[in-house]
């Protein structure tokens, strides 16, 4: 009962945010990057949430900011999953030195905090939408490898995979038709957790000024831009930050439900 | 002595130490390659507008940029091991002398928060485990889930909004100097430390609870229950000693992550620590500083993780035996 309620609220929040991001150009009352008001007007007087330090409408900027946050989050997480899972399957099928090399590389990647790694890479490569997504995808792929490598190893020795191999199916057949479908349940949960950690990651980078570059801003960048207004007693800069929290909380709510569904005990906590 | 030479403890410690060193070694290579791969090297950067092909060539020779990559790496590594990370590109100061006070500030921030959060969060985690499934457990669980979903800068600004803006009792920015008095330090540290505590507590609480409940579901605890031993005795005398090893390792790991959380929290409070230094350096692409901070952050993180494994093993004698499959 309780978990169902959490699930419905979570899905509701996610749908609402997705609609807001998709239809941002229709929903936003003002263009996000134009100065339509005077600086720091309070909510109500100018737009729904007031204006920022340059007189831009904060609510419109949040709608467009969600687009950046979700775009980077979804693309980076999908890429990370694809890289990690592919490497895990290759490692599981090849065993031997390929397995050892990939495993050690992932160990090294995971032994250093991701944000420090990202800062080093972005300092070298420079910050752009592509380098951001690539950096996040590579760093987060290590988690998918860790999760799927043992599962893929177990599956690779299953009889039906052996049968497929003996039947003479090609590599891609038994990777994508035999092994991958059986990893979906554990991958789904991991993908969900990946989405919320990716959203927190890109937001933190943008908050530090090393993510999406102005005048465009994602949710984390909006917090950075408006931090000054907060010190002046305005609560509106907290809104974009709370959007990130709402997104992560909702994704985690859906993941909890998924994990509960696939585990043996439905009420397992 | 000869018994120790072949003991599993020794080989475990050596193996963990070796893997930690390998990680740091690879980070140092990556960090070094950063300079080599940059379009336009340090010579160009230093000369800026005045660069002519001849002066660039001359300076490259002086800086040793004309030597092969491997030799340059070894020279850089040798200097780095002696604490010399070169000079900052933006102001020409010694990286080490810029870094040292910042590192001290970051360590003060992280260790103050660690001293508070470790006993507090472990205690709350134990309370949740003792009252499993009851109201206290549900409330603790929901609150920590909420905190885990919040970006750390949101927690920071909520703290600022409540204590600095609404109540007006503490400053929102942390202006500290080495010469500041102790009270000035404490006032400046209060909000950043509180934020760091709030950021780190949720993980420790959740994992502590899980560790204790893991032990509570074992057969020997059920045996103790069927013997009729009082609940509290089971919890504190039978379960807790065996949960101690994972709890200690959870705490050390959380402290390691606090060193990283510092990066964002220092930006919230404009606190002059190493995280702020590194972020600013990334923005200006001041590579020597990024290199030094990156290597230092990684080394601290790897070292704390090593310590976590070591302590867990010392507390739980069973982990000293060689594990099968390893």
XYZ file of C-alpha atoms in Angstrom:
595
model
C 0.000 0.000 0.000
C 2.616 2.462 1.207
C 5.083 1.483 -1.503
C 2.349 1.790 -4.165
C 1.607 5.336 -3.004
C 5.303 6.258 -3.131
C 5.471 4.767 -6.607
C 2.521 6.777 -7.928
C 3.795 10.032 -6.455
C 7.279 9.346 -7.876
C 5.940 8.601 -11.348
C 3.699 11.671 -11.166
C 6.632 13.936 -10.316
C 8.789 12.428 -13.086
C 6.026 12.798 -15.708
C 5.408 16.394 -14.653
C 9.110 17.243 -14.891
C 9.448 15.477 -18.247
C 6.477 17.392 -19.654
C 7.907 20.637 -18.294
C 11.244 19.965 -19.981
C 9.787 18.778 -23.297
C 7.284 21.617 -23.648
C 9.563 24.274 -22.144
C 9.299 26.564 -25.214
C 5.490 26.512 -24.935
C 5.263 26.745 -21.146
C 7.908 29.398 -20.566
C 6.298 32.822 -20.468
C 9.555 34.560 -21.412
C 12.645 33.647 -23.441
C 15.145 32.154 -20.950
C 18.190 34.163 -21.963
C 16.603 37.599 -22.405
C 16.491 40.358 -19.853
C 12.782 40.985 -19.524
C 12.666 42.468 -16.020
C 14.893 44.496 -13.753
C 17.301 42.549 -11.561
C 16.132 40.569 -8.497
C 12.421 41.298 -8.679
C 10.499 39.215 -6.136
C 8.147 36.365 -7.143
C 4.726 37.527 -8.319
C 5.936 40.949 -9.361
C 7.890 39.440 -12.226
C 7.044 35.953 -13.444
C 6.216 33.053 -11.160
C 9.520 32.953 -9.298
C 10.797 36.476 -9.866
C 13.840 37.496 -11.853
C 17.526 36.732 -11.505
C 20.484 39.092 -11.188
C 20.322 39.944 -14.895
C 16.555 40.445 -14.979
C 15.802 37.101 -16.638
C 12.673 35.164 -15.688
C 13.733 32.446 -13.222
C 10.786 30.127 -13.894
C 11.454 30.095 -17.640
C 15.124 29.451 -16.962
C 14.260 26.505 -14.720
C 12.080 24.948 -17.446
C 14.917 25.216 -19.947
C 17.476 24.237 -17.297
C 15.671 20.925 -16.767
C 16.247 20.194 -20.453
C 20.026 20.388 -20.024
C 20.034 18.421 -16.783
C 17.846 15.626 -18.157
C 19.572 15.528 -21.550
C 23.043 15.132 -20.045
C 21.786 12.746 -17.376
C 19.938 10.422 -19.755
C 22.541 10.416 -22.531
C 25.494 9.966 -20.150
C 23.755 7.211 -18.170
C 22.722 5.320 -21.326
C 26.241 5.558 -22.746
C 27.742 4.490 -19.415
C 25.400 1.489 -19.316
C 26.207 0.523 -22.904
C 29.965 0.784 -22.347
C 29.940 -0.980 -18.972
C 27.642 -3.825 -20.030
C 29.448 -4.418 -23.323
C 32.815 -4.556 -21.552
C 31.378 -6.891 -18.910
C 30.056 -9.283 -21.558
C 33.337 -9.194 -23.480
C 35.271 -9.854 -20.275
C 32.952 -12.684 -19.253
C 33.185 -14.416 -22.619
C 36.918 -14.020 -23.126
C 38.142 -14.676 -19.583
C 41.942 -14.734 -19.615
C 43.991 -11.574 -20.009
C 41.193 -9.488 -21.581
C 39.135 -10.023 -18.444
C 42.081 -9.176 -16.180
C 43.025 -6.014 -18.097
C 39.466 -4.644 -18.148
C 38.940 -5.599 -14.510
C 42.123 -3.857 -13.362
C 41.341 -0.747 -15.417
C 37.924 -0.549 -13.754
C 39.518 -1.077 -10.328
C 41.803 1.886 -10.940
C 38.923 4.008 -12.236
C 36.890 3.223 -9.125
C 39.734 3.732 -6.653
C 39.718 7.484 -7.253
C 36.716 9.695 -6.461
C 34.767 10.404 -9.651
C 34.483 14.149 -9.192
C 38.263 14.495 -8.806
C 38.762 12.340 -11.900
C 36.233 14.475 -13.800
C 37.925 17.722 -12.736
C 41.295 16.449 -13.976
C 39.867 15.282 -17.319
C 37.822 18.451 -17.878
C 40.829 20.637 -17.051
C 42.761 18.809 -19.757
C 40.032 18.518 -22.387
C 38.211 21.765 -21.759
C 34.501 21.983 -20.935
C 31.868 21.375 -23.604
C 28.620 19.446 -23.773
C 30.445 16.559 -25.464
C 33.395 16.347 -23.088
C 30.991 16.505 -20.131
C 28.866 13.637 -21.423
C 31.900 11.572 -22.466
C 33.635 12.073 -19.114
C 30.535 11.127 -17.134
C 29.827 8.116 -19.360
C 33.339 6.698 -18.975
C 33.494 7.305 -15.216
C 30.062 5.842 -14.520
C 30.528 2.848 -16.823
C 32.787 1.344 -14.140
C 29.786 0.794 -11.860
C 27.872 -1.070 -14.579
C 30.894 -3.240 -15.245
C 31.191 -4.112 -11.553
C 27.497 -5.016 -11.320
C 27.138 -6.974 -14.564
C 30.514 -8.766 -14.830
C 29.672 -11.485 -12.246
C 26.135 -11.911 -13.660
C 27.445 -12.175 -17.212
C 30.046 -14.685 -15.995
C 27.333 -16.889 -14.484
C 25.111 -16.601 -17.531
C 27.939 -17.403 -19.959
C 28.243 -20.882 -18.438
C 24.502 -21.636 -18.604
C 23.452 -24.590 -20.742
C 21.236 -22.576 -23.063
C 24.128 -20.251 -23.868
C 26.326 -23.282 -24.560
C 23.571 -24.644 -26.791
C 23.461 -21.395 -28.736
C 27.217 -21.507 -29.137
C 27.130 -25.115 -30.348
C 24.260 -24.276 -32.668
C 26.765 -22.017 -34.378
C 25.152 -18.672 -33.519
C 27.376 -15.617 -33.972
C 28.876 -13.592 -31.141
C 26.243 -10.858 -31.308
C 23.432 -13.462 -31.087
C 24.469 -14.909 -27.797
C 25.511 -11.589 -26.382
C 22.303 -9.771 -27.191
C 19.751 -12.597 -27.476
C 20.920 -14.982 -24.762
C 22.920 -13.098 -22.117
C 21.653 -9.509 -22.189
C 17.908 -10.218 -21.747
C 18.649 -12.157 -18.570
C 20.534 -9.256 -17.071
C 17.684 -6.776 -17.563
C 16.198 -6.961 -14.032
C 19.468 -6.162 -12.271
C 20.366 -3.644 -14.974
C 17.100 -1.730 -14.572
C 17.731 -1.063 -10.892
C 21.316 -0.080 -11.634
C 20.173 2.216 -14.457
C 17.763 3.970 -12.086
C 20.462 4.514 -9.469
C 22.738 5.660 -12.286
C 20.193 8.282 -13.392
C 19.994 9.894 -9.978
C 23.741 9.806 -9.392
C 24.335 11.256 -12.883
C 21.845 14.065 -12.186
C 23.643 14.866 -8.924
C 26.989 14.686 -10.724
C 26.212 17.068 -13.604
C 24.472 19.433 -11.192
C 27.515 19.516 -8.938
C 29.843 20.143 -11.877
C 27.631 22.960 -13.187
C 27.314 24.368 -9.699
C 31.122 24.496 -9.550
C 31.102 26.351 -12.892
C 32.620 23.425 -14.785
C 29.440 22.075 -16.368
C 26.986 23.675 -18.794
C 28.414 27.098 -19.677
C 26.497 30.427 -19.547
C 24.277 31.927 -20.818
C 22.715 28.454 -20.916
C 22.275 26.919 -17.478
C 21.143 23.561 -16.149
C 19.593 23.231 -12.704
C 22.969 23.191 -10.951
C 24.136 26.224 -12.935
C 20.975 28.108 -11.939
C 21.826 27.603 -8.268
C 25.302 29.000 -8.912
C 23.893 32.031 -10.781
C 21.355 32.871 -8.111
C 23.349 32.086 -4.975
C 23.809 35.804 -4.279
C 20.052 36.377 -4.084
C 19.893 33.747 -1.371
C 22.293 35.660 0.853
C 19.959 38.635 0.359
C 17.097 36.633 1.862
C 15.407 35.275 -1.269
C 14.340 31.604 -1.235
C 13.860 31.268 -5.005
C 17.479 30.089 -5.689
C 16.616 26.955 -3.723
C 13.909 26.001 -6.258
C 16.214 24.620 -9.005
C 18.186 22.715 -6.359
C 14.941 21.252 -5.034
C 13.995 20.175 -8.572
C 17.177 18.072 -8.642
C 16.310 16.561 -5.254
C 12.725 15.866 -6.383
C 14.025 14.144 -9.507
C 16.460 11.941 -7.577
C 13.939 11.139 -4.859
C 11.344 10.113 -7.476
C 13.799 8.002 -9.465
C 14.866 6.280 -6.245
C 11.202 5.719 -5.390
C 10.658 3.906 -8.680
C 13.889 1.913 -8.223
C 12.872 0.815 -4.712
C 9.602 -0.464 -6.113
C 11.412 -2.309 -8.931
C 13.893 -3.908 -6.523
C 11.066 -4.939 -4.211
C 9.175 -6.462 -7.139
C 12.096 -8.528 -8.356
C 13.310 -9.682 -4.965
C 11.802 -12.821 -3.459
C 10.198 -11.131 -0.497
C 7.835 -8.407 -1.726
C 8.062 -6.426 1.515
C 11.837 -6.826 1.787
C 13.402 -3.691 3.153
C 59.553 -12.729 13.252
C 59.759 -15.475 10.667
C 56.168 -16.382 11.499
C 55.160 -12.842 10.545
C 57.141 -13.002 7.312
C 54.732 -15.544 5.847
C 51.620 -14.512 7.717
C 48.446 -13.828 5.759
C 48.217 -10.424 7.475
C 51.478 -9.380 5.930
C 50.627 -10.580 2.454
C 47.186 -8.968 2.685
C 48.668 -5.634 3.728
C 51.290 -5.802 1.015
C 48.747 -6.711 -1.669
C 46.406 -3.869 -0.690
C 49.305 -1.435 -0.458
C 50.524 -2.479 -3.908
C 47.102 -2.033 -5.527
C 46.748 1.384 -3.897
C 50.143 2.441 -5.196
C 49.272 1.188 -8.693
C 46.130 3.365 -8.653
C 48.076 6.442 -7.606
C 50.734 5.650 -10.222
C 48.118 5.557 -12.993
C 46.525 8.765 -11.769
C 49.929 10.411 -11.872
C 50.382 9.262 -15.485
C 46.955 10.582 -16.472
C 47.597 13.825 -14.664
C 50.963 14.201 -16.322
C 49.672 13.401 -19.802
C 47.345 16.338 -19.283
C 50.216 18.748 -19.806
C 51.621 16.805 -22.721
C 48.310 16.628 -24.588
C 47.336 20.256 -24.151
C 47.351 22.220 -27.380
C 50.114 24.775 -26.971
C 52.434 23.801 -24.141
C 53.637 25.640 -21.072
C 56.164 27.583 -23.121
C 53.392 29.132 -25.217
C 51.290 29.721 -22.145
C 54.108 31.441 -20.259
C 55.120 33.685 -23.144
C 51.570 34.541 -24.146
C 51.406 37.475 -26.538
C 55.178 37.857 -26.795
C 55.720 34.400 -28.262
C 57.871 34.237 -31.351
C 58.933 30.844 -32.710
C 62.498 31.483 -31.512
C 61.604 32.436 -27.939
C 59.183 29.519 -27.671
C 61.921 27.150 -28.817
C 64.428 28.609 -26.375
C 62.002 28.422 -23.471
C 61.028 24.869 -24.373
C 64.664 23.937 -24.029
C 64.969 25.692 -20.681
C 61.795 23.955 -19.407
C 62.950 20.622 -20.806
C 59.920 20.312 -23.067
C 62.108 19.085 -25.945
C 62.970 15.862 -24.099
C 61.050 12.586 -24.664
C 57.732 12.157 -22.843
C 58.894 9.309 -20.585
C 61.913 11.263 -19.322
C 59.727 14.296 -18.677
C 57.271 12.126 -16.760
C 60.032 10.638 -14.607
C 61.437 14.088 -13.901
C 57.964 15.384 -13.012
C 57.285 12.354 -10.801
C 60.636 12.741 -9.061
C 59.902 16.389 -8.307
C 56.333 15.607 -7.231
C 57.565 12.950 -4.793
C 59.774 15.629 -3.245
C 56.764 17.914 -2.964
C 57.606 20.092 -5.972
C 54.700 20.410 -8.394
C 56.148 23.289 -10.387
C 54.791 26.808 -10.597
C 51.264 28.067 -11.126
C 50.582 29.215 -14.683
C 48.400 32.134 -13.623
C 50.594 33.815 -11.025
C 53.964 32.054 -11.197
C 53.951 31.085 -7.511
C 55.221 27.743 -6.246
C 52.293 25.280 -6.394
C 53.400 23.652 -3.149
C 53.419 26.906 -1.197
C 49.951 27.766 -2.595
C 48.672 24.320 -1.787
C 49.959 23.701 1.738
C 47.734 26.199 3.631
C 44.707 25.166 1.535
C 45.299 21.494 2.327
C 45.494 22.300 6.032
C 42.199 24.233 5.831
C 40.450 21.362 4.037
C 41.751 18.830 6.532
C 40.555 20.989 9.430
C 37.080 21.168 7.849
C 36.840 17.462 7.033
C 38.264 16.198 10.312
C 36.031 18.476 12.438
C 33.012 17.127 10.593
C 34.266 13.522 10.860
C 34.730 13.766 14.638
C 31.093 14.853 14.950
C 29.389 12.717 12.325
C 30.964 9.319 12.987
C 29.713 8.737 16.557
C 26.412 10.530 15.852
C 25.504 8.644 12.686
C 26.673 5.253 13.985
C 24.527 5.847 17.078
C 21.462 6.727 14.999
C 22.091 3.717 12.752
C 22.197 1.452 15.818
C 18.948 2.947 17.123
C 17.309 2.262 13.744
C 18.583 -1.329 13.774
C 17.374 -1.912 17.355
C 13.891 -0.663 16.482
C 13.719 -2.370 13.121
C 10.339 -1.868 11.427
C 9.063 0.454 14.172
C 8.306 4.163 13.864
C 11.818 5.278 14.825
C 13.324 3.084 12.095
C 10.881 4.305 9.435
C 11.464 7.957 10.307
C 15.256 7.555 10.338
C 15.129 5.627 7.062
C 12.963 8.206 5.276
C 15.028 11.153 6.483
C 18.281 9.557 5.341
C 16.736 8.690 1.948
C 15.731 12.337 1.614
C 19.267 13.497 2.375
C 20.750 10.995 -0.075
C 18.650 12.537 -2.874
C 19.775 16.093 -2.205
C 22.766 17.589 -3.989
C 25.266 18.642 -1.325
C 25.020 22.299 -2.365
C 21.272 22.228 -1.645
C 22.004 21.003 1.887
C 24.614 23.764 2.163
C 22.261 26.523 0.999
C 19.413 25.252 3.197
C 21.787 25.506 6.143
C 22.789 29.017 5.007
C 19.152 29.997 4.500
C 18.120 28.867 7.969
C 21.098 29.867 10.093
C 22.576 32.832 8.236
C 19.600 34.427 6.467
C 16.550 33.677 8.613
C 18.113 33.424 12.078
C 21.123 35.587 11.250
C 23.284 33.983 13.912
C 26.193 32.747 11.776
C 28.001 34.106 8.716
C 27.121 32.619 5.310
C 30.687 32.889 4.040
C 33.740 31.487 5.783
C 36.422 34.127 5.969
C 39.360 32.524 7.726
C 43.041 33.244 7.894
C 45.729 31.233 9.619
C 46.049 34.161 12.021
C 42.352 34.182 12.937
C 41.569 33.555 16.591
C 40.099 30.249 17.738
C 36.601 31.698 18.171
C 36.767 33.269 14.709
C 37.736 29.883 13.334
C 34.869 28.153 15.109
C 32.315 30.695 13.889
C 33.620 30.412 10.335
C 33.662 26.619 10.463
C 30.235 26.120 12.062
C 28.065 26.096 8.937
C 30.462 24.273 6.578
C 31.015 21.589 9.219
C 27.264 21.280 9.849
C 26.697 20.891 6.107
C 29.399 18.258 5.782
C 27.914 16.371 8.740
C 24.464 16.423 7.117
C 25.901 15.284 3.780
C 27.861 12.374 5.260
C 25.418 11.106 7.899
C 22.862 9.414 5.645
C 25.314 6.888 4.205
C 26.770 5.982 7.579
C 23.304 5.539 9.116
C 22.001 3.335 6.295
C 25.097 1.158 6.093
C 25.471 0.814 9.872
C 21.856 -0.320 10.124
C 22.353 -2.806 7.286
C 25.574 -4.149 8.838
C 23.924 -4.762 12.238
C 20.796 -6.298 10.698
C 23.031 -8.556 8.594
C 24.583 -9.944 11.766
C 21.190 -10.102 13.524
C 19.859 -12.448 10.832
C 22.572 -15.082 11.382
C 21.960 -18.466 12.989
C 23.902 -17.885 16.183
C 21.732 -14.871 17.029
C 18.617 -16.972 16.526
C 20.235 -19.554 18.803
C 20.750 -16.884 21.453
C 17.135 -15.764 21.057
C 15.805 -19.287 21.496
C 17.943 -19.675 24.609
C 15.978 -16.754 26.018
C 18.816 -14.261 26.350
C 17.415 -10.730 26.837
C 17.150 -8.654 23.653
C 19.572 -5.952 24.737
C 22.198 -8.489 25.762
C 21.899 -10.154 22.357
C 22.213 -6.816 20.622
C 25.176 -5.428 22.530
C 27.063 -8.579 23.570
C 26.429 -10.931 20.661
C 25.618 -8.895 17.556
C 27.531 -5.640 17.963
C 31.077 -7.065 18.309
C 30.654 -8.865 15.001
C 29.187 -5.808 13.277
C 32.082 -3.667 14.476
C 34.393 -4.550 11.612
C 32.018 -3.484 8.803
C 30.974 -0.389 10.782
C 34.573 0.779 11.196
C 35.197 0.247 7.509
C 31.971 2.134 6.615
C 33.093 5.062 8.758
C 36.583 5.209 7.255
C 35.113 5.091 3.768
C 32.676 7.885 4.599
C 35.552 9.978 5.920
C 37.329 9.329 2.612
C 34.272 10.596 0.746
C 34.088 13.660 2.996
C 37.466 14.702 1.619
C 35.696 14.761 -1.771
C 32.444 16.395 -0.621
C 34.653 19.201 0.597
C 35.085 20.271 -3.059
C 31.435 21.348 -3.421
C 30.938 22.577 0.135
C 33.975 24.839 -0.008
C 32.436 26.443 -3.086
C 29.155 27.071 -1.229
C 30.871 28.843 1.654
C 33.783 30.298 -0.301
C 35.988 28.459 2.184
C 39.694 28.736 1.259
C 40.462 25.023 1.030
C 42.059 22.715 -1.488
C 38.763 21.911 -3.231
C 38.162 25.586 -3.994
C 41.745 25.913 -5.202
C 41.322 22.965 -7.560
C 37.965 24.112 -8.961
C 39.302 27.616 -9.617
C 42.370 26.111 -11.267
C 40.180 23.954 -13.541
C 38.222 27.042 -14.584
C 41.443 28.902 -15.464
C 43.056 25.700 -16.763
C 46.004 26.224 -14.444
C 47.236 22.692 -15.043
C 50.104 22.417 -12.486
C 47.663 23.229 -9.669
C 45.049 20.807 -11.029
C 47.743 18.127 -11.218
C 48.914 18.681 -7.665
C 45.383 18.810 -6.224
C 44.286 15.772 -8.252
C 47.227 13.660 -7.105
C 46.837 14.814 -3.505
C 43.053 14.208 -3.355
C 43.502 10.767 -4.928
C 46.334 9.841 -2.588
C 44.355 10.826 0.507
C 41.317 8.919 -0.776
C 43.297 5.775 -1.612
C 45.165 5.948 1.704
C 41.945 6.228 3.735
C 40.426 3.299 1.839
C 43.558 1.269 2.560
C 43.253 2.202 6.226
C 39.584 1.149 6.166
C 40.496 -2.336 4.939
C 43.383 -2.587 7.368
C 41.271 -1.658 10.418
C 38.433 -3.953 9.372
C 40.909 -6.804 9.126
C 42.542 -6.075 12.459
C 39.156 -5.987 14.199
C 37.815 -9.125 12.573
C 40.421 -11.916 12.882
C 38.515 -14.049 10.378
C 39.429 -11.624 7.600
C 43.098 -12.379 8.279
C 42.716 -15.859 6.876
C 43.272 -16.138 3.149
C 39.923 -16.101 1.412
C 39.211 -18.840 -1.037
C 38.994 -17.752 -4.640
C 41.409 -14.894 -4.050
